[in-house]
Tab-separated table of C-alpha atoms and ligand atoms in Angstrom:
chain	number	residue	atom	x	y	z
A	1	UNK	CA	66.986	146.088	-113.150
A	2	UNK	CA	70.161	143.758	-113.307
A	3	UNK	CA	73.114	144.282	-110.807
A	4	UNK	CA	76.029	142.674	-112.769
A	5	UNK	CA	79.114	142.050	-110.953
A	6	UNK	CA	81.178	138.616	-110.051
A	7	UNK	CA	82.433	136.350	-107.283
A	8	UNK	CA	85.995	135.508	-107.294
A	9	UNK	CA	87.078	131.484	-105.444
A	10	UNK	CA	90.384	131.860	-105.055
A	11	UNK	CA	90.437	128.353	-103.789
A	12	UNK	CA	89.681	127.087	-107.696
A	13	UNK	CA	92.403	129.439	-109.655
A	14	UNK	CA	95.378	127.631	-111.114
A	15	UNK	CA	97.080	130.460	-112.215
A	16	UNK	CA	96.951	129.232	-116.145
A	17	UNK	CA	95.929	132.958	-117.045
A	18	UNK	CA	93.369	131.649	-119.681
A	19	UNK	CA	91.266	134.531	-119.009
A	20	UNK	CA	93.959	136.895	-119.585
A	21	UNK	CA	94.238	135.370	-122.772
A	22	UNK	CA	90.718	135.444	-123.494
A	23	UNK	CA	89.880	139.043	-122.335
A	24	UNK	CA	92.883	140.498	-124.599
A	25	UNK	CA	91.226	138.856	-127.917
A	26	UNK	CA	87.389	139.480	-127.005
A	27	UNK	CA	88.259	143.237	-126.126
A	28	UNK	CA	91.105	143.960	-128.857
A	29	UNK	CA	93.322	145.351	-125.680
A	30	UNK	CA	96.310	147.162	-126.833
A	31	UNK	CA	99.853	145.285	-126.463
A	32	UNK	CA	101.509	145.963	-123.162
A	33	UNK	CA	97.820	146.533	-121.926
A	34	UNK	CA	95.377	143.988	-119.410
A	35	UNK	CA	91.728	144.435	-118.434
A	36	UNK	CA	92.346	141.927	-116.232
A	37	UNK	CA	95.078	140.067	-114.759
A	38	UNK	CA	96.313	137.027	-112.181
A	39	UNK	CA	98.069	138.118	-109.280
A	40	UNK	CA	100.858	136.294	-107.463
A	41	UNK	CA	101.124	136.467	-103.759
A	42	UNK	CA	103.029	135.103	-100.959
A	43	UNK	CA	100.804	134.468	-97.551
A	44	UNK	CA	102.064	133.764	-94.276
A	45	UNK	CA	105.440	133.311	-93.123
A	46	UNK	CA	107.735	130.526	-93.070
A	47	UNK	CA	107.547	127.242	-92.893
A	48	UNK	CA	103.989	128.072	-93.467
A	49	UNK	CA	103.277	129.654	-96.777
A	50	UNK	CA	101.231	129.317	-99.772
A	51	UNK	CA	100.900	131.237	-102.654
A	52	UNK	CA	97.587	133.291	-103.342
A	53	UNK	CA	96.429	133.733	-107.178
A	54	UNK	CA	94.247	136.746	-106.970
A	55	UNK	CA	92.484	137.769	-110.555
A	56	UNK	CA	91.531	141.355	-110.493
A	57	UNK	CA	89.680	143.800	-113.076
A	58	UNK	CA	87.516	146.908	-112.518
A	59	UNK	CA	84.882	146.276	-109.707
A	60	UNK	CA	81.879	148.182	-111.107
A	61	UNK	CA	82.258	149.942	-108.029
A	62	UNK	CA	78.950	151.577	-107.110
A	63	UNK	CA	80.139	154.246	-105.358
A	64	UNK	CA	83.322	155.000	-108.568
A	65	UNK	CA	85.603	157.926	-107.784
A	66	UNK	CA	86.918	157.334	-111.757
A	67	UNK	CA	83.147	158.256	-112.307
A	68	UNK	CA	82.860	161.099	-110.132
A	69	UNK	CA	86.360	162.426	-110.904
A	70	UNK	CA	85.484	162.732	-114.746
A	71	UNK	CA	85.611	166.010	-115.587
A	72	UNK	CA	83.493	165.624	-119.287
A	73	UNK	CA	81.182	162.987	-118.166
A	74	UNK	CA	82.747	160.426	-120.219
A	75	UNK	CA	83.301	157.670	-117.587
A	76	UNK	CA	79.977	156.575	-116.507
A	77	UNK	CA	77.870	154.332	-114.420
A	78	UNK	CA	74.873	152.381	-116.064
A	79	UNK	CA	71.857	151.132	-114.312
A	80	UNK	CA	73.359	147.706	-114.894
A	81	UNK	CA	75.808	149.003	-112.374
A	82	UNK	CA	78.344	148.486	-115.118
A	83	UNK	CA	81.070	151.326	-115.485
A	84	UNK	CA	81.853	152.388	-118.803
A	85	UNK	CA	83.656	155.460	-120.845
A	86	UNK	CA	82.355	156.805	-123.541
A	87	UNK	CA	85.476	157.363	-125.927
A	88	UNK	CA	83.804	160.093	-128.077
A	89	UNK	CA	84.316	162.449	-124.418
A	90	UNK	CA	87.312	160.986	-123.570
A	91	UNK	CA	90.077	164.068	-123.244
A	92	UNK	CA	92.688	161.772	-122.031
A	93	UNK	CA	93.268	163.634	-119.113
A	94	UNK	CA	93.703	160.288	-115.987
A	95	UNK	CA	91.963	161.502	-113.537
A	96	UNK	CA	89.637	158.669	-113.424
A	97	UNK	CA	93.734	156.787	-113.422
A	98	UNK	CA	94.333	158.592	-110.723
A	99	UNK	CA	91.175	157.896	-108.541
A	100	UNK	CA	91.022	154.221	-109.050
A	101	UNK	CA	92.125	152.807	-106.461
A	102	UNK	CA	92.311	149.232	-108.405
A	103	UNK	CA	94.853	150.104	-111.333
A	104	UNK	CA	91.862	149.200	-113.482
A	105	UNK	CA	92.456	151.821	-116.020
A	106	UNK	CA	94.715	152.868	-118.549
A	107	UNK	CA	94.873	154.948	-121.849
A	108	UNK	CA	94.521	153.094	-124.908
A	109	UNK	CA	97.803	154.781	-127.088
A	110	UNK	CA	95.588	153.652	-130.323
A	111	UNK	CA	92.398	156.227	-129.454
A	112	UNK	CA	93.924	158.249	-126.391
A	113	UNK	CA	90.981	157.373	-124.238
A	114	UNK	CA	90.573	155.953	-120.942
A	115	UNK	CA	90.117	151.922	-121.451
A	116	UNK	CA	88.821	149.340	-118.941
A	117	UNK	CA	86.856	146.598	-118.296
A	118	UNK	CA	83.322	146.483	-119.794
A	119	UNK	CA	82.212	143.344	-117.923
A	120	UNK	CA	82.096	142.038	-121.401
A	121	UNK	CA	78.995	144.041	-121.625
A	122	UNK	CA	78.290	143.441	-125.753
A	123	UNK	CA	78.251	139.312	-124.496
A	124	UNK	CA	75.877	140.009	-121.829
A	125	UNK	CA	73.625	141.419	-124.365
A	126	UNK	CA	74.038	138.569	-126.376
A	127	UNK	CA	72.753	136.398	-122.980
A	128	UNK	CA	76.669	135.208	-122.804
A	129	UNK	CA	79.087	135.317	-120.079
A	130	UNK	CA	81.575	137.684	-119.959
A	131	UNK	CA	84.974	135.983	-122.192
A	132	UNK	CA	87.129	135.464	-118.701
A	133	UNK	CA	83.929	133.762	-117.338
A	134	UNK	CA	83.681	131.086	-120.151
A	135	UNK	CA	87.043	130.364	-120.711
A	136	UNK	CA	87.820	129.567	-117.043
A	137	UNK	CA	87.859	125.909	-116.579
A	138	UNK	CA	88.472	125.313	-112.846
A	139	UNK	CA	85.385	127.647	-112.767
A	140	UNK	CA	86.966	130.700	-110.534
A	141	UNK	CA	84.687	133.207	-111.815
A	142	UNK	CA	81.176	133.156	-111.355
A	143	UNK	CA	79.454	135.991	-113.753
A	144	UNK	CA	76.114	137.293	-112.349
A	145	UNK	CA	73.147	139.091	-111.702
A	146	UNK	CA	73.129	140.453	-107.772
A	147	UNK	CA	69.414	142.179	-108.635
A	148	UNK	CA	68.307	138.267	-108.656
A	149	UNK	CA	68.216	137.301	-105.227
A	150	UNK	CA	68.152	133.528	-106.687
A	151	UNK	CA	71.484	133.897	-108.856
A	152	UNK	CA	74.137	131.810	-107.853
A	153	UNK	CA	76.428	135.412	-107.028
A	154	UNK	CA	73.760	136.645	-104.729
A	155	UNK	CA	73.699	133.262	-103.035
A	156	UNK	CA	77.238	133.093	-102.547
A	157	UNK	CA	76.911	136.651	-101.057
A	158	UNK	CA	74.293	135.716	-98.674
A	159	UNK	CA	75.641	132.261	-97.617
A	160	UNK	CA	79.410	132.774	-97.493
A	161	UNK	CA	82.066	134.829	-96.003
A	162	UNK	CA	83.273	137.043	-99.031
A	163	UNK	CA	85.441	140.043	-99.013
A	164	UNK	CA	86.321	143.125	-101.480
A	165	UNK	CA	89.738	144.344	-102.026
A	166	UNK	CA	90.466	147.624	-100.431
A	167	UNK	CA	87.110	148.129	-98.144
A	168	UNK	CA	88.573	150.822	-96.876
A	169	UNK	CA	88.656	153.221	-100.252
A	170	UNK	CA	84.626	153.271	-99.774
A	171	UNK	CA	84.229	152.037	-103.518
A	172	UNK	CA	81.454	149.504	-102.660
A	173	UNK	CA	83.048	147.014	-105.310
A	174	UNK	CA	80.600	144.392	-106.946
A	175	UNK	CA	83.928	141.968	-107.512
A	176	UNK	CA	83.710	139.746	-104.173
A	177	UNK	CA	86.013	137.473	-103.262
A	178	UNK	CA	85.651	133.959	-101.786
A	179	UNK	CA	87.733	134.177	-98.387
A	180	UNK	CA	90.524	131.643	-98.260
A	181	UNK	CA	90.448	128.805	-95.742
A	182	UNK	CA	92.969	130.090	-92.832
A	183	UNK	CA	96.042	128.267	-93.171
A	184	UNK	CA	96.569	125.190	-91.199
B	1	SF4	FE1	86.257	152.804	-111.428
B	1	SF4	FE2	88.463	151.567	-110.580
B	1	SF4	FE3	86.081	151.041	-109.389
B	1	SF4	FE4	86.571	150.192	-111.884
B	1	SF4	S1	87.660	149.558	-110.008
B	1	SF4	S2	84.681	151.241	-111.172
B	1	SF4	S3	87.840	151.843	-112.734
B	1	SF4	S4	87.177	152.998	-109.374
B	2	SF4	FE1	87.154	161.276	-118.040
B	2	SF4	FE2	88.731	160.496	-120.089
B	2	SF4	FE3	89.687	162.192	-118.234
B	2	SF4	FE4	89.210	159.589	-117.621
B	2	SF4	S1	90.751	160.369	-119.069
B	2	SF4	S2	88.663	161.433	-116.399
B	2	SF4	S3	87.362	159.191	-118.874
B	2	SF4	S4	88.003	162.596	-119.665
């Protein structure tokens, strides 16, 4: 069985927020609304700086408090590890808002329900990457299977120093991030 998830290099993000772009046409996201987005950050402290650009979406978390905080059973995790809600339970009550810890979640105002990242999941079916994947060119986001311990994701997990964001909510994310050189 297939462990989707991604690794994130920093180091190779320009900040042109293609796959912003791309993620709000694939997934009809409502206006005002991202699955995904490019965060701007300042590091260190002056004269030495540089600016981080950080894209974020849901993790798939493995261990999901939005999962386990669902009172109808309409956010779920599947075997894919992908995380998922099933609008027809939706009651539009945020508590899965409320327990992610990512601000990966909102309500779509067109259904009411809970929306969110799918990992592009109808793609992957389809043997595609998912839309932010493709349309990255400096190649940022690497799209993969960490069941396959010959993917290039579970490669990158063995061989390199990677981190998750906020370790310390116990999520067990499946987004990893490259870790930045140190700055000089
Ligand atoms: Fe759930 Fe948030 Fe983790 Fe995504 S990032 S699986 S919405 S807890
Ligand atoms: Fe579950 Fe929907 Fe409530 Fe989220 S808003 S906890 S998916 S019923």
């Amino acid at each position: 069985m297939p462990r989707y998830g991604m690794v994130i290099d920093q180091s190779r993000c320009i900040g042109c927020m293609a796959c912003v772009v791309a993620c709000k046409k694939e997934n009809d996201v409502p206006d005002e609304h991202y699955r995904t987005r490019v965060v701007e950050l300042v590091e260190g402290t002056f004269p030495k700086l540089r600016m981080e650009l950080r894209p974020e979406l849901c993790n798939h978390c493995s261990n999901a408090p939005c999962v386990y905080n669902c009172p109808t059973g309409a956010s779920y995790k599947r075997e894919d590890g992908i995380v998922m809600v099933n609008k027809k339970k939706c009651v539009g009550c945020k508590a899965c808002i409320a327990a992610c810890p990512y601000d990966a979640r909102f309500v779509d105002p067109r259904t009411g329900a809970a929306h969110k990242c799918t990992l592009c999941e109808h793609r992957i079916k389809e043997g595609k990457e998912p839309a932010c994947v493709t349309t990255c060119l400096s190649k940022a986001r690497i799209f993969g299977d960490f069941g396959d311990p010959q993917s290039t994701v579970s490669k990158i997990k063995a061989d390199k120093h990677i981190r998750v964001l906020i370790a310390e909510a116990g999520t067990k994310p499946f987004v990893f991030y490259l870790n930045p050189e140190p700055l000089a």
